[in-house]
Tab-separated table of C-alpha atoms in Angstrom:
chain	number	residue	atom	x	y	z
E	1	MET	CA	2.050	-55.193	55.774
E	2	GLN	CA	1.428	-51.577	56.866
E	3	GLN	CA	0.667	-50.247	53.354
E	4	GLY	CA	-3.073	-51.011	53.652
E	5	PRO	CA	-3.642	-49.018	56.867
E	6	ARG	CA	-1.531	-46.145	55.543
E	7	ALA	CA	-3.552	-45.996	52.316
E	8	ALA	CA	-6.800	-46.062	54.269
E	9	LEU	CA	-5.501	-43.253	56.502
E	10	SER	CA	-4.566	-41.157	53.474
E	11	MET	CA	-8.011	-41.659	51.905
E	12	SER	CA	-9.623	-40.720	55.207
E	13	ARG	CA	-7.622	-37.495	55.351
E	14	LEU	CA	-8.544	-36.711	51.712
E	15	ARG	CA	-12.256	-37.224	52.479
E	16	CYS	CA	-11.960	-34.898	55.451
E	17	ILE	CA	-10.341	-32.239	53.305
E	18	LEU	CA	-12.983	-32.573	50.581
E	19	ARG	CA	-15.809	-32.399	53.153
E	20	GLY	CA	-14.469	-28.992	54.089
E	21	PHE	CA	-15.079	-27.675	50.554
E	22	ASP	CA	-18.400	-26.173	49.613
E	23	LEU	CA	-20.052	-26.391	46.177
E	24	LYS	CA	-18.509	-23.122	45.001
E	25	THR	CA	-15.028	-24.440	45.710
E	26	TYR	CA	-15.725	-27.632	43.741
E	27	ILE	CA	-16.987	-25.603	40.797
E	28	PHE	CA	-13.876	-23.403	40.942
E	29	MET	CA	-11.456	-26.354	41.120
E	30	PHE	CA	-13.027	-28.661	38.563
E	31	VAL	CA	-14.730	-26.239	36.152
E	32	VAL	CA	-13.231	-22.751	36.317
E	33	VAL	CA	-9.559	-23.726	36.632
E	34	PRO	CA	-9.587	-26.309	33.783
E	35	THR	CA	-11.572	-23.874	31.621
E	36	CYS	CA	-8.992	-21.151	32.232
E	37	ILE	CA	-6.132	-23.523	31.400
E	38	PHE	CA	-7.864	-24.594	28.187
E	39	GLY	CA	-8.584	-20.950	27.310
E	40	ILE	CA	-4.928	-20.007	27.764
E	41	TYR	CA	-3.949	-22.961	25.559
E	42	LEU	CA	-6.309	-21.782	22.800
E	43	HIS	CA	-5.816	-18.033	23.096
E	44	GLY	CA	-2.496	-17.566	24.883
E	45	GLN	CA	-0.938	-15.984	21.806
E	46	LYS	CA	-3.789	-13.477	21.552
E	47	ILE	CA	-3.439	-12.600	25.224
E	48	SER	CA	0.303	-12.100	24.750
E	49	TYR	CA	-0.191	-9.853	21.705
E	50	PHE	CA	-2.910	-7.814	23.399
E	51	LEU	CA	-0.672	-7.194	26.414
E	52	ARG	CA	2.328	-6.360	24.217
E	53	PRO	CA	2.227	-2.624	25.116
E	54	LEU	CA	2.966	-3.596	28.730
E	55	TRP	CA	6.214	-5.415	27.973
E	56	GLU	CA	7.546	-3.985	24.711
E	57	SER	CA	8.142	-0.368	23.756
E	58	PRO	CA	7.590	0.838	20.188
E	59	PRO	CA	10.697	1.110	17.994
E	60	LYS	CA	12.348	4.452	17.379
E	61	PRO	CA	10.282	6.349	14.796
E	62	PHE	CA	11.669	6.785	11.292
E	63	ILE	CA	12.665	10.140	9.857
E	64	GLU	CA	10.096	10.214	7.061
E	65	ILE	CA	11.212	11.894	3.826
E	66	PRO	CA	8.388	13.485	1.799
E	67	HIS	CA	8.052	11.887	-1.633
E	68	TYR	CA	6.965	13.935	-4.638
E	69	TYR	CA	5.928	12.699	-8.054
E	70	HIS	CA	3.891	13.743	-11.059
E	71	GLU	CA	4.224	12.349	-14.535
E	72	ASN	CA	4.332	15.856	-16.038
E	73	MET	CA	7.302	17.003	-13.948
E	74	SER	CA	10.874	16.837	-15.214
E	75	MET	CA	13.377	14.671	-13.358
E	76	GLU	CA	15.492	17.721	-12.590
E	77	SER	CA	12.503	19.405	-10.927
E	78	LEU	CA	11.672	16.271	-8.956
E	79	CYS	CA	15.235	15.851	-7.678
E	80	ARG	CA	15.402	19.508	-6.614
E	81	LEU	CA	12.009	19.233	-4.894
E	82	HIS	CA	13.507	16.462	-2.739
E	83	GLY	CA	16.566	18.598	-1.983
E	84	TRP	CA	18.850	16.539	-4.210
E	85	GLY	CA	20.902	17.339	-7.286
E	86	ILE	CA	20.563	15.821	-10.747
E	87	ARG	CA	23.122	13.468	-12.270
E	88	GLU	CA	24.459	13.611	-15.797
E	89	SER	CA	23.560	9.939	-16.225
E	90	PRO	CA	21.517	7.517	-14.100
E	91	ARG	CA	23.027	4.955	-11.773
E	92	ARG	CA	22.841	1.291	-12.640
E	93	VAL	CA	20.151	-0.588	-10.675
E	94	TYR	CA	20.285	-4.148	-9.310
E	95	ASP	CA	17.112	-5.831	-8.038
E	96	ALA	CA	17.943	-8.828	-5.843
E	97	VAL	CA	15.411	-11.263	-4.350
E	98	LEU	CA	15.138	-14.633	-2.654
E	99	PHE	CA	12.448	-16.631	-4.432
E	100	SER	CA	10.044	-19.138	-2.889
E	101	ASN	CA	6.766	-19.597	-4.796
E	102	GLU	CA	5.383	-16.138	-5.743
E	103	VAL	CA	5.366	-16.547	-9.544
E	104	ASP	CA	2.523	-14.081	-10.266
E	105	VAL	CA	3.797	-11.406	-7.875
E	106	LEU	CA	7.315	-11.758	-9.292
E	107	THR	CA	5.879	-11.213	-12.792
E	108	ILE	CA	4.163	-8.009	-11.660
E	109	ARG	CA	7.284	-6.830	-9.826
E	110	TRP	CA	9.675	-7.354	-12.713
E	111	ASN	CA	7.353	-5.726	-15.232
E	112	GLU	CA	6.981	-2.718	-12.940
E	113	LEU	CA	10.749	-2.327	-12.557
E	114	TYR	CA	11.816	-3.480	-16.042
E	115	PRO	CA	12.436	-0.008	-17.577
E	116	TYR	CA	14.964	0.968	-14.907
E	117	VAL	CA	16.710	-2.208	-13.685
E	118	THR	CA	20.138	-3.080	-15.099
E	119	GLN	CA	20.296	-6.587	-13.685
E	120	PHE	CA	17.695	-8.824	-12.067
E	121	VAL	CA	19.304	-11.144	-9.493
E	122	LEU	CA	17.313	-14.109	-8.159
E	123	LEU	CA	18.406	-16.861	-5.785
E	124	GLU	CA	16.333	-20.003	-5.284
E	125	SER	CA	16.787	-22.867	-2.850
E	126	ASN	CA	15.470	-26.420	-2.844
E	127	SER	CA	14.632	-25.884	0.830
E	128	THR	CA	12.140	-23.662	2.629
E	129	PHE	CA	13.282	-21.579	5.593
E	130	THR	CA	11.680	-24.234	7.807
E	131	GLY	CA	13.780	-27.038	6.285
E	132	LEU	CA	11.117	-28.586	4.041
E	133	PRO	CA	12.170	-29.714	0.555
E	134	LYS	CA	10.683	-27.627	-2.257
E	135	PRO	CA	10.862	-27.770	-6.054
E	136	LEU	CA	12.815	-25.141	-7.969
E	137	LEU	CA	9.693	-23.308	-9.069
E	138	PHE	CA	11.399	-20.441	-10.833
E	139	ALA	CA	13.431	-22.872	-12.915
E	140	SER	CA	10.248	-24.641	-14.011
E	141	HIS	CA	8.548	-21.305	-14.879
E	142	ARG	CA	11.590	-19.605	-16.379
E	143	ASP	CA	10.046	-19.516	-19.853
E	144	LYS	CA	7.516	-16.972	-18.507
E	145	PHE	CA	10.355	-14.519	-17.902
E	146	LYS	CA	12.048	-14.461	-21.282
E	147	PHE	CA	11.619	-10.684	-21.393
E	148	ILE	CA	14.305	-10.227	-18.707
E	149	GLU	CA	16.556	-13.170	-19.678
E	150	PRO	CA	19.381	-10.958	-21.056
E	151	ARG	CA	19.457	-9.110	-17.725
E	152	LEU	CA	18.985	-12.104	-15.414
E	153	THR	CA	21.504	-13.548	-12.993
E	154	TYR	CA	19.913	-16.706	-11.591
E	155	GLY	CA	21.429	-18.910	-8.924
E	156	THR	CA	20.418	-21.916	-6.852
E	157	ILE	CA	21.566	-23.036	-3.439
E	158	GLY	CA	21.146	-26.387	-1.745
E	159	GLY	CA	19.235	-26.364	1.503
E	160	ARG	CA	20.813	-27.590	4.736
E	161	PHE	CA	17.593	-29.358	5.820
E	162	HIS	CA	18.110	-28.851	9.548
E	163	ARG	CA	14.579	-29.641	10.703
E	164	GLY	CA	13.640	-28.012	13.976
E	165	GLU	CA	16.229	-25.246	13.613
E	166	ASN	CA	15.184	-21.614	13.959
E	167	PRO	CA	13.943	-20.720	10.439
E	168	PHE	CA	15.723	-17.359	10.554
E	169	VAL	CA	19.068	-19.207	10.526
E	170	GLU	CA	18.296	-20.762	7.127
E	171	GLU	CA	16.974	-17.412	5.893
E	172	ALA	CA	20.219	-15.665	6.912
E	173	TYR	CA	22.247	-18.438	5.211
E	174	GLN	CA	20.401	-17.819	1.940
E	175	ARG	CA	20.815	-14.040	2.192
E	176	VAL	CA	24.599	-14.467	2.544
E	177	ALA	CA	24.559	-16.547	-0.657
E	178	LEU	CA	22.660	-13.714	-2.353
E	179	ASP	CA	25.578	-11.380	-1.542
E	180	GLN	CA	27.868	-13.688	-3.500
E	181	LEU	CA	25.436	-13.860	-6.418
E	182	LEU	CA	25.333	-10.060	-6.587
E	183	ARG	CA	29.097	-9.950	-7.000
E	184	ILE	CA	28.830	-12.523	-9.784
E	185	ALA	CA	26.209	-10.270	-11.413
E	186	GLY	CA	28.806	-7.491	-11.552
E	187	ILE	CA	27.527	-4.956	-9.033
E	188	GLU	CA	29.935	-2.077	-8.360
E	189	ASP	CA	30.284	0.807	-5.920
E	190	ASP	CA	27.502	3.434	-6.154
E	191	ASP	CA	25.173	1.166	-8.126
E	192	LEU	CA	21.678	1.115	-6.637
E	193	LEU	CA	20.722	-2.140	-4.906
E	194	ILE	CA	17.094	-2.929	-4.096
E	195	MET	CA	16.801	-5.191	-1.046
E	196	SER	CA	13.283	-6.496	-0.560
E	197	ASP	CA	11.158	-9.617	-0.585
E	198	VAL	CA	9.430	-10.506	-3.847
E	199	ASP	CA	6.085	-9.199	-2.588
E	200	GLU	CA	7.588	-5.835	-1.529
E	201	ILE	CA	7.395	-3.971	-4.835
E	202	PRO	CA	8.944	-0.500	-5.218
E	203	SER	CA	7.120	1.703	-7.711
E	204	ALA	CA	8.913	2.328	-10.993
E	205	HIS	CA	8.944	6.102	-10.547
E	206	THR	CA	10.564	5.705	-7.111
E	207	ILE	CA	13.486	3.743	-8.541
E	208	ASN	CA	13.804	6.123	-11.482
E	209	LEU	CA	13.983	9.059	-9.064
E	210	LEU	CA	16.716	7.442	-6.968
E	211	ARG	CA	18.847	6.435	-9.951
E	212	TRP	CA	18.794	9.975	-11.404
E	213	CYS	CA	19.147	12.093	-8.259
E	214	ASP	CA	22.517	12.970	-6.759
E	215	ASP	CA	23.327	13.163	-3.044
E	216	ILE	CA	20.587	10.724	-2.019
E	217	PRO	CA	21.166	8.993	1.354
E	218	PRO	CA	23.434	5.915	1.170
E	219	ILE	CA	20.567	3.779	2.538
E	220	LEU	CA	16.846	4.478	2.355
E	221	HIS	CA	14.014	2.344	3.643
E	222	LEU	CA	10.884	2.436	1.495
E	223	GLN	CA	7.452	2.995	2.990
E	224	LEU	CA	5.100	0.654	1.133
E	225	ARG	CA	1.310	0.411	1.122
E	226	ASN	CA	0.491	-2.759	3.033
E	227	TYR	CA	-2.072	-5.091	1.410
E	228	LEU	CA	-3.198	-8.560	2.482
E	229	TYR	CA	-4.389	-11.320	0.065
E	230	SER	CA	-4.997	-8.808	-2.776
E	231	PHE	CA	-5.266	-5.089	-3.478
E	232	GLU	CA	-8.776	-5.248	-2.060
E	233	PHE	CA	-7.619	-5.352	1.562
E	234	PHE	CA	-5.507	-2.281	2.384
E	235	LEU	CA	-4.080	-2.787	5.871
E	236	ASP	CA	-1.907	0.280	6.524
E	237	ASP	CA	1.193	2.104	5.283
E	238	LYS	CA	3.593	0.654	7.860
E	239	SER	CA	5.612	-1.708	5.659
E	240	TRP	CA	9.220	-0.478	5.871
E	241	ARG	CA	11.622	-3.426	5.453
E	242	ALA	CA	12.273	-2.838	1.746
E	243	SER	CA	15.357	-0.688	1.203
E	244	VAL	CA	17.525	0.849	-1.504
E	245	HIS	CA	21.308	1.118	-1.090
E	246	ARG	CA	24.091	2.940	-2.851
E	247	TYR	CA	26.216	-0.178	-3.005
E	248	GLN	CA	29.630	-0.375	-1.322
E	249	SER	CA	31.937	-3.357	-0.980
E	250	LYS	CA	30.881	-3.646	2.680
E	251	THR	CA	27.146	-3.741	1.818
E	252	ARG	CA	25.411	-6.912	2.989
E	253	TYR	CA	21.966	-8.105	1.946
E	254	ALA	CA	19.573	-7.855	4.903
E	255	HIS	CA	15.892	-7.518	5.715
E	256	TYR	CA	16.011	-5.597	8.988
E	257	ARG	CA	16.246	-1.926	9.923
E	258	GLN	CA	19.468	-0.427	8.582
E	259	THR	CA	18.826	3.329	8.785
E	260	ASP	CA	16.388	5.818	10.300
E	261	GLN	CA	15.434	7.393	6.955
E	262	LEU	CA	12.216	6.312	5.264
E	263	LEU	CA	11.015	7.487	1.834
E	264	SER	CA	7.257	7.954	1.957
E	265	ASP	CA	4.733	6.202	-0.322
E	266	ALA	CA	7.259	4.288	-2.421
E	267	GLY	CA	5.369	1.194	-3.591
E	268	TRP	CA	3.276	-1.783	-2.511
E	269	HIS	CA	3.609	-4.778	-0.195
E	270	CYS	CA	1.083	-7.460	-1.163
E	271	SER	CA	1.424	-10.214	1.436
E	272	PHE	CA	-0.062	-13.688	0.839
E	273	CYS	CA	-1.250	-12.564	-2.613
E	274	PHE	CA	-1.661	-15.965	-4.251
E	275	ARG	CA	-3.911	-17.357	-6.970
E	276	HIS	CA	-4.308	-20.856	-5.483
E	277	VAL	CA	-5.289	-21.994	-1.990
E	278	SER	CA	-2.508	-24.583	-2.180
E	279	GLU	CA	0.029	-21.732	-2.390
E	280	PHE	CA	-1.313	-20.249	0.848
E	281	ILE	CA	-0.868	-23.614	2.559
E	282	PHE	CA	2.673	-23.957	1.222
E	283	LYS	CA	3.748	-20.536	2.466
E	284	MET	CA	2.108	-21.017	5.864
E	285	LYS	CA	4.242	-24.120	6.351
E	286	ALA	CA	7.368	-22.751	4.688
E	287	TYR	CA	8.119	-19.250	5.893
E	288	SER	CA	10.011	-18.106	8.960
E	289	HIS	CA	6.897	-17.594	11.129
E	290	TYR	CA	5.658	-21.185	10.813
E	291	ASP	CA	5.206	-21.203	14.601
E	292	ARG	CA	2.024	-19.184	13.984
E	293	VAL	CA	0.365	-22.326	12.605
E	294	ARG	CA	-0.614	-23.483	16.089
E	295	PHE	CA	-3.416	-25.852	15.036
E	296	SER	CA	-3.703	-28.160	12.034
E	297	HIS	CA	-7.158	-26.845	11.084
E	298	TYR	CA	-5.520	-23.511	10.183
E	299	LEU	CA	-4.392	-25.283	6.988
E	300	ASP	CA	-7.893	-26.425	6.015
E	301	PRO	CA	-8.568	-25.159	2.438
E	302	LYS	CA	-12.188	-24.180	3.165
E	303	ARG	CA	-11.162	-22.195	6.223
E	304	ILE	CA	-8.422	-20.426	4.254
E	305	GLN	CA	-10.879	-19.458	1.515
E	306	ASP	CA	-13.335	-18.099	4.084
E	307	VAL	CA	-10.592	-16.107	5.816
E	308	ILE	CA	-9.467	-14.560	2.503
E	309	CYS	CA	-12.964	-13.355	1.604
E	310	GLN	CA	-13.535	-12.005	5.111
E	311	GLY	CA	-10.231	-10.140	5.221
E	312	SER	CA	-9.432	-11.871	8.517
E	313	ASP	CA	-6.109	-13.179	9.804
E	314	LEU	CA	-4.911	-16.582	8.550
E	315	PHE	CA	-3.299	-17.320	11.904
E	316	ASP	CA	-6.136	-15.933	14.062
E	317	MET	CA	-3.758	-13.396	15.571
E	318	LEU	CA	-4.300	-9.949	17.018
E	319	PRO	CA	-2.656	-6.950	15.309
E	320	GLU	CA	1.073	-6.590	15.948
E	321	GLU	CA	1.021	-3.099	17.407
E	322	TYR	CA	2.615	-1.308	20.354
E	323	THR	CA	-0.299	0.654	21.858
E	324	PHE	CA	-3.730	-0.469	23.048
E	325	LYS	CA	-5.294	2.235	20.863
E	326	GLU	CA	-3.708	0.796	17.696
E	327	ILE	CA	-4.528	-2.801	18.663
E	328	ILE	CA	-8.191	-2.018	19.357
E	329	GLY	CA	-8.426	0.126	16.223
E	330	LYS	CA	-7.344	-2.814	14.038
E	331	LEU	CA	-9.455	-5.533	15.662
E	332	GLY	CA	-11.626	-7.532	13.290
E	333	PRO	CA	-11.487	-8.008	9.521
E	334	ILE	CA	-9.738	-5.504	7.246
E	335	PRO	CA	-12.254	-3.151	5.594
E	336	ARG	CA	-12.579	-3.654	1.838
E	337	SER	CA	-11.092	-1.089	-0.519
E	338	TYR	CA	-12.772	-0.456	-3.859
E	339	SER	CA	-9.978	1.689	-5.258
E	340	GLY	CA	-7.841	0.439	-8.124
E	341	VAL	CA	-6.004	3.771	-8.399
E	342	HIS	CA	-2.210	3.878	-8.179
E	343	LEU	CA	-1.604	0.149	-8.584
E	344	PRO	CA	1.151	-1.445	-10.713
E	345	ALA	CA	0.534	-0.666	-14.381
E	346	PHE	CA	1.195	-4.246	-15.533
E	347	LEU	CA	-1.466	-5.522	-13.143
E	348	LEU	CA	-4.117	-3.173	-14.535
E	349	ASN	CA	-3.064	-3.750	-18.150
E	350	ASN	CA	-3.513	-7.485	-17.593
E	351	ALA	CA	-6.545	-7.322	-15.316
E	352	ASP	CA	-8.257	-10.368	-16.843
E	353	LYS	CA	-5.276	-12.574	-16.009
E	354	TYR	CA	-4.771	-11.214	-12.495
E	355	ARG	CA	-8.367	-10.379	-11.566
E	356	TYR	CA	-8.044	-12.267	-8.273
E	357	LEU	CA	-5.735	-9.478	-7.074
E	358	LEU	CA	-8.274	-6.724	-7.750
E	359	PRO	CA	-11.203	-5.565	-5.583
E	360	GLY	CA	-14.289	-7.808	-5.666
E	361	ASN	CA	-12.508	-11.055	-6.547
E	362	CYS	CA	-11.684	-12.932	-3.357
E	363	LYS	CA	-12.394	-16.465	-4.608
E	364	ARG	CA	-9.266	-18.553	-5.194
E	365	GLU	CA	-8.552	-21.591	-7.300
E	366	ALA	CA	-8.111	-24.848	-5.427
E	367	ALA	CA	-4.676	-26.064	-6.525
E	368	SER	CA	-1.768	-24.914	-8.662
E	369	GLY	CA	-0.894	-26.855	-11.744
């Protein structure tokens, strides 16, 4: 019976409180505050990345090893220039990768490394790192790689399909399986093992140097030229995750920092370098950083095509740097490069087929066949 009077009393108190507010307070409460909340929702990730220097220190710098090469120099001279000896015979080389959907980039990689690799080792899963089912694309395109068939160790692994799990768990699971496949391929102590993603391509002369030189470090990270979408958009030279190991029984396949030594200018990293827009969409949904797809319109084909030609970021993110100077210096689209010098030889020899990867050719095809 007393609920009515109590409700009326509460409304009366509320009216009294609201009468005490002026127009500026109303504007602040009902316009500014909701706008700020909506802005944080839209751009919270950008704010976090911009303020990164306040809460995260830069990693320990690498010890960068100067890298020398000229086609007219003997291997003995090159090894001595690096402070290393020369072997009587070259080491065997194993190139091991996890494969998702980068058919064209894999073709360029294997042709670049073909003269010096003893065994190509490729593992493919029917699951993406994010737990989505995927076709065995390498198996369906295997006829394109007949040139390496005698040197190929190919394996498949069934996905666990744990949707919602941290994608890096599935990635680690597949990398452990790659260790087993390497042993099946016959790798032995002191063989060279290349650990890198498909799109992290060591240059042929780098691998030839390391297989011939004695006393090289047991593990070397490779500094790669960082490109985005094609060799038209040169980002920086900060790609370092690719590595080369003098294999030991305790060696484990990994994609994180494993040593402080970094060999300078050792190849190319061409990230999101796809022929078809549909391949961009697949990778955006499939790889370990799927959380960057914060809004569904990021996957719109027209938007993706526009972003590629602008040299902008697919995920509308700020640069991942550790100082305000570096962040501000990289704001905005990547400047175009018009240089086709020092690119993989197979790419240039087959320019008509892979023109979309060369400067001045940002338009992509709609869907893969």
